[in-house]
Short mmCIF file of C-alpha atoms and ligand atoms in Angstrom, two decimals:
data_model
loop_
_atom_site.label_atom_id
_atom_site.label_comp_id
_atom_site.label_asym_id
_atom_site.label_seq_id
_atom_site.Cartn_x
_atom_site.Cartn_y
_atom_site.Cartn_z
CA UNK A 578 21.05 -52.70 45.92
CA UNK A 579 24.01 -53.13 48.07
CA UNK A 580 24.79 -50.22 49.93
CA UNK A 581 28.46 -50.09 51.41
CA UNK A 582 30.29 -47.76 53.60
CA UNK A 583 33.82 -46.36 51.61
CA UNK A 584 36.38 -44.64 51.89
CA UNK A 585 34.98 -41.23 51.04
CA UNK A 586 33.02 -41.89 53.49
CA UNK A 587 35.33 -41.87 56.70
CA UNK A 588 37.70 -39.29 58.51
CA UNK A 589 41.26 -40.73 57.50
CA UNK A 590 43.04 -37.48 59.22
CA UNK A 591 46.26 -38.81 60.92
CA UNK A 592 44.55 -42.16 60.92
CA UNK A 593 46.22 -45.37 61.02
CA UNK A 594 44.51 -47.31 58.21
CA UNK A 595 44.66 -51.16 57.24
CA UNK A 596 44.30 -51.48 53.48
CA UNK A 597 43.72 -54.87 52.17
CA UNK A 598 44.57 -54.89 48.37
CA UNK A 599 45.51 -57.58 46.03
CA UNK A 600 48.69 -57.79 45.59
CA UNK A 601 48.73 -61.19 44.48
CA UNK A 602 51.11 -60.71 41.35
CA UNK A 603 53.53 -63.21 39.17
CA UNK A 604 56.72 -62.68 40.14
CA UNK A 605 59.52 -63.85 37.76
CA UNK A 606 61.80 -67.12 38.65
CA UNK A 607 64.73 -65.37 37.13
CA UNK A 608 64.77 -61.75 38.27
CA UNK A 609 62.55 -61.81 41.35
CA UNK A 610 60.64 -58.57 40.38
CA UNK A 611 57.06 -58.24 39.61
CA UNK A 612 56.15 -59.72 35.98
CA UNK A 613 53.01 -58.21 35.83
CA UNK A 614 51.92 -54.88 38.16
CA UNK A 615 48.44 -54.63 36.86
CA UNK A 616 46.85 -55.86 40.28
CA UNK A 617 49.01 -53.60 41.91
CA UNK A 618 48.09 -50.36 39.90
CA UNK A 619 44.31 -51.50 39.72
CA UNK A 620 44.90 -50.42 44.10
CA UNK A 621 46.28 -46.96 43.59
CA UNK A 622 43.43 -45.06 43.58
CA UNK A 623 42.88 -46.29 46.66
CA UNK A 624 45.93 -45.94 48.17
CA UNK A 625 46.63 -42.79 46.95
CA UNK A 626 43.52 -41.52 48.20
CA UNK A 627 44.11 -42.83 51.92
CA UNK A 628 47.62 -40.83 51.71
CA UNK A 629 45.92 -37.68 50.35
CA UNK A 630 43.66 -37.06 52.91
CA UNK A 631 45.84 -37.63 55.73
CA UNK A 632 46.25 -41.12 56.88
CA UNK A 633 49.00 -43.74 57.13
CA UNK A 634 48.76 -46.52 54.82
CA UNK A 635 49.12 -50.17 55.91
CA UNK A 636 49.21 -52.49 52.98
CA UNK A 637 48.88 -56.10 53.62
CA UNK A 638 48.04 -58.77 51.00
CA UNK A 639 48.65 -62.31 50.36
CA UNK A 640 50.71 -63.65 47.44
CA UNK A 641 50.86 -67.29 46.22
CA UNK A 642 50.26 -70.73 48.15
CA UNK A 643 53.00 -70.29 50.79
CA UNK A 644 51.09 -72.91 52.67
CA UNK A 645 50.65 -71.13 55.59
CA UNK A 646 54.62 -70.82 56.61
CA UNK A 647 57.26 -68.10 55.60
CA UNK A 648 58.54 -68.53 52.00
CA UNK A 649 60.80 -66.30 50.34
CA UNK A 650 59.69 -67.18 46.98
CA UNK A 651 56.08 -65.78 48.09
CA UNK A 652 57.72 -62.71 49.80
CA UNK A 653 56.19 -59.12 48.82
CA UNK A 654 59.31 -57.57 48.92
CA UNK A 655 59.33 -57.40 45.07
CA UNK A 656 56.06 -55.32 45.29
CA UNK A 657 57.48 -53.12 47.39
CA UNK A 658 60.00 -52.16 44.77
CA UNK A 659 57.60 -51.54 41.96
CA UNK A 660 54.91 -49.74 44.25
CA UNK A 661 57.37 -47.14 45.24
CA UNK A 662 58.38 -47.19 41.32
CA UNK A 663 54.62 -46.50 40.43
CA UNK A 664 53.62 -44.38 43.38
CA UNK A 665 56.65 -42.11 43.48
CA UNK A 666 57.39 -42.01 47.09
CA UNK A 667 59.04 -44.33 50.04
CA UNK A 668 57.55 -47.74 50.79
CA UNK A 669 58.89 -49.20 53.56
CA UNK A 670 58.67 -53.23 53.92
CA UNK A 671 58.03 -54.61 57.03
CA UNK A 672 59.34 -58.52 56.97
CA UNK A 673 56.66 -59.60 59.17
CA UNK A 674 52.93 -58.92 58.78
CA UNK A 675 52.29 -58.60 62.72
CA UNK A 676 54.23 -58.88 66.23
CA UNK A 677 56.47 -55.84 67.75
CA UNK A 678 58.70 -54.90 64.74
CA UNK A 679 55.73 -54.31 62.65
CA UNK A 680 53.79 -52.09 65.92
CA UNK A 681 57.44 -50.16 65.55
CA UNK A 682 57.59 -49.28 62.54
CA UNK A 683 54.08 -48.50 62.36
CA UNK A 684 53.99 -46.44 65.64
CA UNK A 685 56.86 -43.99 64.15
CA UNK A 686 54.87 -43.62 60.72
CA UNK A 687 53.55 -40.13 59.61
CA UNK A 688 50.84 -38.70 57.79
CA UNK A 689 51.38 -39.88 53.79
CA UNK A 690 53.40 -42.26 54.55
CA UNK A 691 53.33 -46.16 52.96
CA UNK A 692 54.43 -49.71 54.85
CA UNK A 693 54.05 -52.57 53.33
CA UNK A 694 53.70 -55.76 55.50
CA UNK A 695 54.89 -59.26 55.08
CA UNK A 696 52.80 -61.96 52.88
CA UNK A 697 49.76 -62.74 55.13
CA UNK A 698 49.31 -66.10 54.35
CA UNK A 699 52.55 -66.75 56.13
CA UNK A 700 50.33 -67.18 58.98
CA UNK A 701 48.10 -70.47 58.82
CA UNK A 702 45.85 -68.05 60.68
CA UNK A 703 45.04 -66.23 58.21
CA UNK A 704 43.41 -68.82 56.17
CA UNK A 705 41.24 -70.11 58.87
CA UNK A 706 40.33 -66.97 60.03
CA UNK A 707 41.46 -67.29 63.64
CA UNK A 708 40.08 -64.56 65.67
CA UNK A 709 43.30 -63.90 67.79
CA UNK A 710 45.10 -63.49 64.39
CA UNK A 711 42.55 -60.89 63.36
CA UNK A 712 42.72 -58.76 65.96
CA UNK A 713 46.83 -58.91 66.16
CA UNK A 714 46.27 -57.22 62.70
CA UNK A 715 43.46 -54.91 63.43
CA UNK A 716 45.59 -53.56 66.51
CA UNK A 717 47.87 -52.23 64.01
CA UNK A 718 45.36 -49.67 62.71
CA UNK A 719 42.43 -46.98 63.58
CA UNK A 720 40.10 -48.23 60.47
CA UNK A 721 40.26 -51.33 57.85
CA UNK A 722 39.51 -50.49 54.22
CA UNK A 723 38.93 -53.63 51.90
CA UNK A 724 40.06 -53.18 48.22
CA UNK A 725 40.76 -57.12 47.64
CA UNK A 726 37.57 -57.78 45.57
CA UNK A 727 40.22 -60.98 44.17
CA UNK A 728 39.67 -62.74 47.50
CA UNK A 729 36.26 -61.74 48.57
CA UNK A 730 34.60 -64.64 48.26
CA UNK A 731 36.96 -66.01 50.98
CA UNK A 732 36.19 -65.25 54.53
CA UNK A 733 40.29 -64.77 55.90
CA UNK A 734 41.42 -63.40 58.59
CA UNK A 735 42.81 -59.97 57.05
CA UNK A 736 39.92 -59.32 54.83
CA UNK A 737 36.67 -60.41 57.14
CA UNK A 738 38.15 -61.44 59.96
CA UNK A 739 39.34 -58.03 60.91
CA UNK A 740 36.33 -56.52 60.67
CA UNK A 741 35.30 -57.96 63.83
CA UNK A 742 37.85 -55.32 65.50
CA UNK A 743 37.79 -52.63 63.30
CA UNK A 744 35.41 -50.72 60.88
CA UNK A 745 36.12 -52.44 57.49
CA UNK A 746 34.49 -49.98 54.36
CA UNK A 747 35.01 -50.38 51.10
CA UNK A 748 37.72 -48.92 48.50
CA UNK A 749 37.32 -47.43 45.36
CA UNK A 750 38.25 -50.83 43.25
CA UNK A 751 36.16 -53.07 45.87
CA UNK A 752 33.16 -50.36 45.20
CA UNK A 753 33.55 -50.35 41.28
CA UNK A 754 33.68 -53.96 41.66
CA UNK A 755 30.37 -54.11 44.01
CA UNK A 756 28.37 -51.75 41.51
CA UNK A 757 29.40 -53.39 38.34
CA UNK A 758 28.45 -57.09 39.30
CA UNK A 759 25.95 -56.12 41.48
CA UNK A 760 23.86 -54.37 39.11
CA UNK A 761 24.45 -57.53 36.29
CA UNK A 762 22.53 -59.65 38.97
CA UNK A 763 20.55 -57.19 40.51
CA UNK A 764 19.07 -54.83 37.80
CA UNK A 765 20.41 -55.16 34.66
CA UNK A 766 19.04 -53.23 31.70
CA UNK A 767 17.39 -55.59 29.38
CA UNK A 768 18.10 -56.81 26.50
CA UNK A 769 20.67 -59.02 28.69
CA UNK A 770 23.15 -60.83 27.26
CA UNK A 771 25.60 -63.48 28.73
CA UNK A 772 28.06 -65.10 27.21
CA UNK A 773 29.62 -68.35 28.95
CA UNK A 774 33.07 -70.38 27.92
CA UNK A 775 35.88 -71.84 29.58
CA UNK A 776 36.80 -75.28 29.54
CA UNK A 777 34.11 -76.60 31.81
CA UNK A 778 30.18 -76.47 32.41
CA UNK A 779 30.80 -77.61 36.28
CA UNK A 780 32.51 -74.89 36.67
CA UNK A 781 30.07 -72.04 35.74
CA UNK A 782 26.67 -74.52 36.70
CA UNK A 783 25.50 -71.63 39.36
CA UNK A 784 26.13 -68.77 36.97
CA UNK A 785 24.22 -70.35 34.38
CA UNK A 786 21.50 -71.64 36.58
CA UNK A 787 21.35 -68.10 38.85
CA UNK A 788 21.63 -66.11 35.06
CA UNK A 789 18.70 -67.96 33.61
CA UNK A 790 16.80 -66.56 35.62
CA UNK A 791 17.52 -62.88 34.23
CA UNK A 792 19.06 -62.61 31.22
CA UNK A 793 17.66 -62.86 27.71
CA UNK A 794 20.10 -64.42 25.70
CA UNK A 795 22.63 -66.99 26.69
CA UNK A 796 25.66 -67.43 24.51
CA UNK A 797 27.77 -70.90 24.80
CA UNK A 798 31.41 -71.46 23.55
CA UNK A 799 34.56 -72.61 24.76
CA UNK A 800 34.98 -76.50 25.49
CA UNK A 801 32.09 -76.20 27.22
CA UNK A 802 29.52 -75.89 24.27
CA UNK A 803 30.50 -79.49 23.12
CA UNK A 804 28.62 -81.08 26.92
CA UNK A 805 25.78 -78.75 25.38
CA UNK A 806 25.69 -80.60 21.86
CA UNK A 807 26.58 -84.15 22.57
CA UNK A 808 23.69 -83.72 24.95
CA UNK A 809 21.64 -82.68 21.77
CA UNK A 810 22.88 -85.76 20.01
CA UNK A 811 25.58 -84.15 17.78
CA UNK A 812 28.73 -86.00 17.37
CA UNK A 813 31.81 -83.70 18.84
CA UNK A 814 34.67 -86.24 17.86
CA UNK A 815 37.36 -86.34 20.72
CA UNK A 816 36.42 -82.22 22.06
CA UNK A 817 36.14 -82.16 25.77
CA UNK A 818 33.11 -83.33 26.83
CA UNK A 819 31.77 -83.71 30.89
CA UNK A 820 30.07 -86.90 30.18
CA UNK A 821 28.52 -86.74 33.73
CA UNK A 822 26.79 -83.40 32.94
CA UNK A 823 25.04 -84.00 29.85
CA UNK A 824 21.93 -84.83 32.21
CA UNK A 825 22.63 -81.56 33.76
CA UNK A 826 23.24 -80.00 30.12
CA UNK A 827 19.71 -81.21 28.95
CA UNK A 828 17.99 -79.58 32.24
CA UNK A 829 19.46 -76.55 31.71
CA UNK A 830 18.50 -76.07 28.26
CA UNK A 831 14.87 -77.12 28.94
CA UNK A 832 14.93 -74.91 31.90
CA UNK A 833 16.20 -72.01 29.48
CA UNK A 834 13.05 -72.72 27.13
CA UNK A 835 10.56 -72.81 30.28
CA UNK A 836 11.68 -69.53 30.90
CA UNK A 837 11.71 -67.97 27.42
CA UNK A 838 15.65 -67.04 27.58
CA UNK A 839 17.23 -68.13 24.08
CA UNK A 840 20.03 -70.52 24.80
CA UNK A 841 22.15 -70.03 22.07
CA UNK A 842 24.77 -72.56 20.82
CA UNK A 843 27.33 -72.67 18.00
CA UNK A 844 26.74 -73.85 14.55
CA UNK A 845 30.56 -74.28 13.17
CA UNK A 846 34.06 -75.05 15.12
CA UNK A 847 37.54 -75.09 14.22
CA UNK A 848 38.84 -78.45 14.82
CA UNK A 849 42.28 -80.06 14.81
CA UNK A 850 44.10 -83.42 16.24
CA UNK A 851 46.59 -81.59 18.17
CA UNK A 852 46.02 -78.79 20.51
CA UNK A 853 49.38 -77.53 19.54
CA UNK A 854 50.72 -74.11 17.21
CA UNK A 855 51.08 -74.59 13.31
CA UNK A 856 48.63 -78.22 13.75
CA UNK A 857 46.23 -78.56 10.50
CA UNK A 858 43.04 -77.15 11.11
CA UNK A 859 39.63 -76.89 9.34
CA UNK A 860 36.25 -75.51 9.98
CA UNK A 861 32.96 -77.84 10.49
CA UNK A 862 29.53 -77.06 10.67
CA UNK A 863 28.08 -78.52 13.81
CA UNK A 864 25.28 -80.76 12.12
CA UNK A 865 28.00 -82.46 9.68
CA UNK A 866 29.59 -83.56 13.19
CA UNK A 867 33.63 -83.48 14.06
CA UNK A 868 34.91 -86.79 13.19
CA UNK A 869 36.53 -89.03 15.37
CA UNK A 870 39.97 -87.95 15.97
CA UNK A 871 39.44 -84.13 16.08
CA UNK A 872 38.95 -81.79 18.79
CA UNK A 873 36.93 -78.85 18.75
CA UNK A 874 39.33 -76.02 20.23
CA UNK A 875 37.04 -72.29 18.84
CA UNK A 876 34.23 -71.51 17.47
CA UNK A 877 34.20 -70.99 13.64
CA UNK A 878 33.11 -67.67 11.28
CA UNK A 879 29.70 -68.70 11.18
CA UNK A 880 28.98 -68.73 14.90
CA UNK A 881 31.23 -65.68 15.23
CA UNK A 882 28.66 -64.00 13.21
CA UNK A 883 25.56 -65.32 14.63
CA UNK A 884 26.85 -64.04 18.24
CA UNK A 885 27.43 -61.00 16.96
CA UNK A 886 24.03 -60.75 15.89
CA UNK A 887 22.68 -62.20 19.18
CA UNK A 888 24.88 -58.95 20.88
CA UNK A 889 23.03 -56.42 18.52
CA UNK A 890 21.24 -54.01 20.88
CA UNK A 891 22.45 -55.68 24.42
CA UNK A 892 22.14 -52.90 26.72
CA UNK A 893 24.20 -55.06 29.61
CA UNK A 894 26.35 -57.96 28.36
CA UNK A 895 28.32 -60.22 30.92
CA UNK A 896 30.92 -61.80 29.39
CA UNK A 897 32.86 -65.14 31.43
CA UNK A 898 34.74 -67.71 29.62
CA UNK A 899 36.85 -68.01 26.50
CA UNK A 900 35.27 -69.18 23.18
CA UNK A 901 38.34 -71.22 22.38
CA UNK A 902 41.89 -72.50 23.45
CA UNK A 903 42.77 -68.79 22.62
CA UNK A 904 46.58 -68.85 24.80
CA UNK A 905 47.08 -70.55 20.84
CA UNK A 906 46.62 -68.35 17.78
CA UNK A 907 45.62 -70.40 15.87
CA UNK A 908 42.39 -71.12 18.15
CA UNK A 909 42.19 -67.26 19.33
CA UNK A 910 39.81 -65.72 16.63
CA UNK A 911 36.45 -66.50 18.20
CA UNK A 912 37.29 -64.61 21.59
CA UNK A 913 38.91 -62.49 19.66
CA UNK A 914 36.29 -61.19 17.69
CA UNK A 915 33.74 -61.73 20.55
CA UNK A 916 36.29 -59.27 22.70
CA UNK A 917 35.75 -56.78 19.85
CA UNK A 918 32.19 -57.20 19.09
CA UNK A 919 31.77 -56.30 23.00
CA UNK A 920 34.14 -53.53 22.33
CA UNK A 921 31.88 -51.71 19.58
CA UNK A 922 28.55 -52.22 21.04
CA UNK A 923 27.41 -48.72 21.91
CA UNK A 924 25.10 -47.65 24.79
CA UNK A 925 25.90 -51.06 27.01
CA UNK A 926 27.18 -51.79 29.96
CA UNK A 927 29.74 -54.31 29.28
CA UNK A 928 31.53 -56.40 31.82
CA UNK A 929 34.43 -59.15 31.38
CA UNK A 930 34.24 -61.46 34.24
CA UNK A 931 37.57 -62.02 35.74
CA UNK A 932 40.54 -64.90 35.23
CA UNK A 933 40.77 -66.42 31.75
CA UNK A 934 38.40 -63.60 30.20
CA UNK A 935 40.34 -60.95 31.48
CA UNK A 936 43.52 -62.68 30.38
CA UNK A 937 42.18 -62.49 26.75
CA UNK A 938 40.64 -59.22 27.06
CA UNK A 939 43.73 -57.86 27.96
CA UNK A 940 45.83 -59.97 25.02
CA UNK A 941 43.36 -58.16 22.66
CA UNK A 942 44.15 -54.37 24.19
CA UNK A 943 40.55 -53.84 24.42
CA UNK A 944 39.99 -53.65 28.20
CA UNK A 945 39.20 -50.23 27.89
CA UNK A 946 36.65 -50.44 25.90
CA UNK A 947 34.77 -52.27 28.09
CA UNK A 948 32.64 -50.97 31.00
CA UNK A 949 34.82 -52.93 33.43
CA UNK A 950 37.19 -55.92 33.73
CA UNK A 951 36.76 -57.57 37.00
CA UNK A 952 40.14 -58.50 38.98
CA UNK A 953 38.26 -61.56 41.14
CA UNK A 954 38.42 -64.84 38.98
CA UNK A 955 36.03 -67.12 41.94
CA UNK A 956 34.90 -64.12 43.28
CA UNK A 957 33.32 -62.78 40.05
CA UNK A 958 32.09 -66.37 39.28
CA UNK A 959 30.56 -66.28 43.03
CA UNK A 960 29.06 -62.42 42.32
CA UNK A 961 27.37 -64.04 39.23
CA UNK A 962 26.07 -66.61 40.94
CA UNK A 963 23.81 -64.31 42.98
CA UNK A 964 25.90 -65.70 46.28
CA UNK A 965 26.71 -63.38 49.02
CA UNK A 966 30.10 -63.47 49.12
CA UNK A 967 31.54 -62.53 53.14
CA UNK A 968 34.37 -60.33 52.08
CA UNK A 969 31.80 -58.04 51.04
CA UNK A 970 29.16 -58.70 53.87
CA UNK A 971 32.26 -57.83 56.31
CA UNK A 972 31.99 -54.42 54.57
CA UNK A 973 29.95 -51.90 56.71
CA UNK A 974 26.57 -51.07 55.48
CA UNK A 975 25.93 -47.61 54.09
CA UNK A 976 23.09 -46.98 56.71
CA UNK A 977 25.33 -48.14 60.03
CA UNK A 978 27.79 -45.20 59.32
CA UNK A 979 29.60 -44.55 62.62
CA UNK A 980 30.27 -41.18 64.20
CA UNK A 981 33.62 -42.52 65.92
CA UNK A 982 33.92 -43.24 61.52
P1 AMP B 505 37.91 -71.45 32.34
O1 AMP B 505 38.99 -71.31 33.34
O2 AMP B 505 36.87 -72.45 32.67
O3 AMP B 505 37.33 -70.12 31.92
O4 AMP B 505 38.60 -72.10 31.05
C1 AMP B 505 39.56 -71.43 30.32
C2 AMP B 505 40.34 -72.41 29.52
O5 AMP B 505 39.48 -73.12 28.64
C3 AMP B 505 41.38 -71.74 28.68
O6 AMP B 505 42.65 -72.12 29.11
C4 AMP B 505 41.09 -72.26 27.27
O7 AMP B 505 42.25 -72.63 26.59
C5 AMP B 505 40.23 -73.47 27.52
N1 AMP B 505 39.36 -73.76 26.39
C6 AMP B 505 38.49 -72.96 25.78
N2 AMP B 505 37.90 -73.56 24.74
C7 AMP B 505 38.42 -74.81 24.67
C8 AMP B 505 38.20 -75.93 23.81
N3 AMP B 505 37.33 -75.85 22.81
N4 AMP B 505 38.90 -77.05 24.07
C9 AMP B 505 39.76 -77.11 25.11
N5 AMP B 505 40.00 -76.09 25.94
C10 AMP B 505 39.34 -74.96 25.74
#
């Protein structure tokens, strides 16, 4: 398995070091300051780490869309605040995240000491990876260490780019990240169970078609069941259906029986007209069909049940996708219970793929009860789909360890 170079693994003694974390946070309209700093303490480890043995610590991150110009509304000045809040010492904000002020206040920095610099993505450059762009940035620093699993699966100029320039290893959240995914798709302790919602099949076609091909047990919910059983001839009212994929649906499920993995789908839904709070509601079984005018929005007790039974014994379980509209309620009970049943299963490795499935993981308070909740939304999609992903391959290689390291 993949074998990267971190930062245990280098001399960070008076070193300069360029830490690429995620600091890509909310930021409330009203106040300006950080509306949610879990992205930001998910990088102290790392940080604190890099200040504890001895080196300077360069933060740079992107935030938002800025579209590749300066926007105050994307600024990381904000983060500033609440990392010196949460790390209990100075961080000083550079407002640019390269030229001469940045080389100035950078030059004058001491051992244990903290800058943070400007929103990258200010730069166009940064996006399209320019190579003079790259090594403006890596000239700020001795070594590069990569804790931005979020943005992995995009080559950019401060994550891969730089690595060109400078020895890029891996941090402690980028290496939890690595291990956790990479042993789902590498070698994953069998029985192997995935469960896939979310609102779409097109999104999550390469997990399911790379995941086939090792798990045991496939688990559908979410809008995305209803492609599933339309394609099997069942009538799913006015529920979101990908009327394009049901081809794709059928192939899939023949290509799950080929290979002796049990593709299992729900047998009841919650339905209502209205995705909307307080709107009437009732449960159907699946083979009496949703009538015309009705959406399916979770999946009801009975399915809850049978997945729970399908989890029974799972020594690895990948979870990616919610089972229903569950931002609502009334439509939440499905992950809910799905978030829990993970939660209890003893003697598993259990991992929440990132975005929405985080999001509700978290809503629940059971993250940690999982084995690990991944931070990358596309780049956990892009792990499961068995894709190298070049913000890792930028990563040195445990086996090309430098002596200059
Ligand atoms: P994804 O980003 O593909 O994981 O999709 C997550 C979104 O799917 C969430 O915002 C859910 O509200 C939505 N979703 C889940 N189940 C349903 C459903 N049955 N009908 C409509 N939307 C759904």
């Amino acid at each position: 398995m993949l074998k990267k170079l971190t930062v245990k693994d280098v001399d960070l003694k008076d070193k300069k070091v360029l830490l690429r974390v995620d600091f890509n946070v909310p930021i409330d309209k009203e106040t300006g300051e950080v509306a949610d700093d879990t992205r930001i303490k998910a990088a102290l480890p790392t940080i604190k780490y890099v200040l504890e043995n001895g080196g300077k610590a360069i933060l740079v991150s992107h935030l938002g869309r800025p579209k590749g110009k300066k926007d105050p509304k994307y600024s990381l000045k904000p983060v500033a605040k609440r990392l010196e809040q949460l790390l209990g010492r100075t961080v000083s904000f550079v407002d640019d995240c390269i030229g001469e002020g940045a080389k100035k206040v950078i030059e004058a920095m001491k051992e244990g000491e903290v800058v943070l610099l400007e929103n990258v993505r200010f730069y166009p450059e940064e996006k399209k990876n320019d190579p003079e762009f790259a090594e403006k940035l890596a000239s700020l620093a001795d070594i590069h260490v990569n804790d931005a699993f979020g943005t992995a699966h995009r080559a950019h100029a401060s994550n891969v780019g730089v690595a060109q320039y400078l020895t890029s290893v891996a941090g402690f959240l980028m290496e939890k990240e690595i291990a956790m995914l990479g042993k789902a798709v590498a070698n994953p302790e069998h029985p192997y169970v995935v469960i896939l919602g979310g609102a779409k099949v097109s999104d999550k076609i390469g997990v399911i078609t790379n995941l086939l091909k090792k798990a045991d047990r496939i688990l559908i919910g979410g809008a995305m069941m209803f492609t599933f059983l339309k394609a099997l001839g069942k009538q799913v009212g006015d529920s979101l259906v990908e009327e394009d994929k049901l081809e794709l649906a059928k192939e899939i499920m023949e290509e799950a029986s080929k290979r002796g993995v049990e593709f299992v789908l729900p047998i009841d839904t919650v339905i209502a007209k209205e995705i909307e709070a307080g709107a009437e509601s009732k449960v159907v079984r699946i083979d009496d069909g949703i009538p015309e005018g009705w959406k399916g929005l979770d999946i009801g007790p009975e399915t809850i049940e049978l997945f729970k039974s399908k989890l029974k014994g799972a020594k690895t379980v990948v979870w990616n996708g919610p089972m229903g509209v569950f931002e609502i309620d009334d439509f939440a009970k499905g992950t809910e219970e799905i978030a829990k049943a993970l939660a209890e299963l003893e003697d598993a490795t259990t991992i929440v793929g990132g975005g929405d499935s985080a999001a509700a993981i978290n809503k629940f308070n059971l993250a940690d009860k999982v084995s690990h909740v991944s931070t990358g939304g596309g780049a956990s999609l892009e792990m499961l789909e068995g894709k190298e992903l070049p913000g890792i391959a930028s990563i040195a290689d445990a086996d090309e360890k430098k002596n200059d390291g």
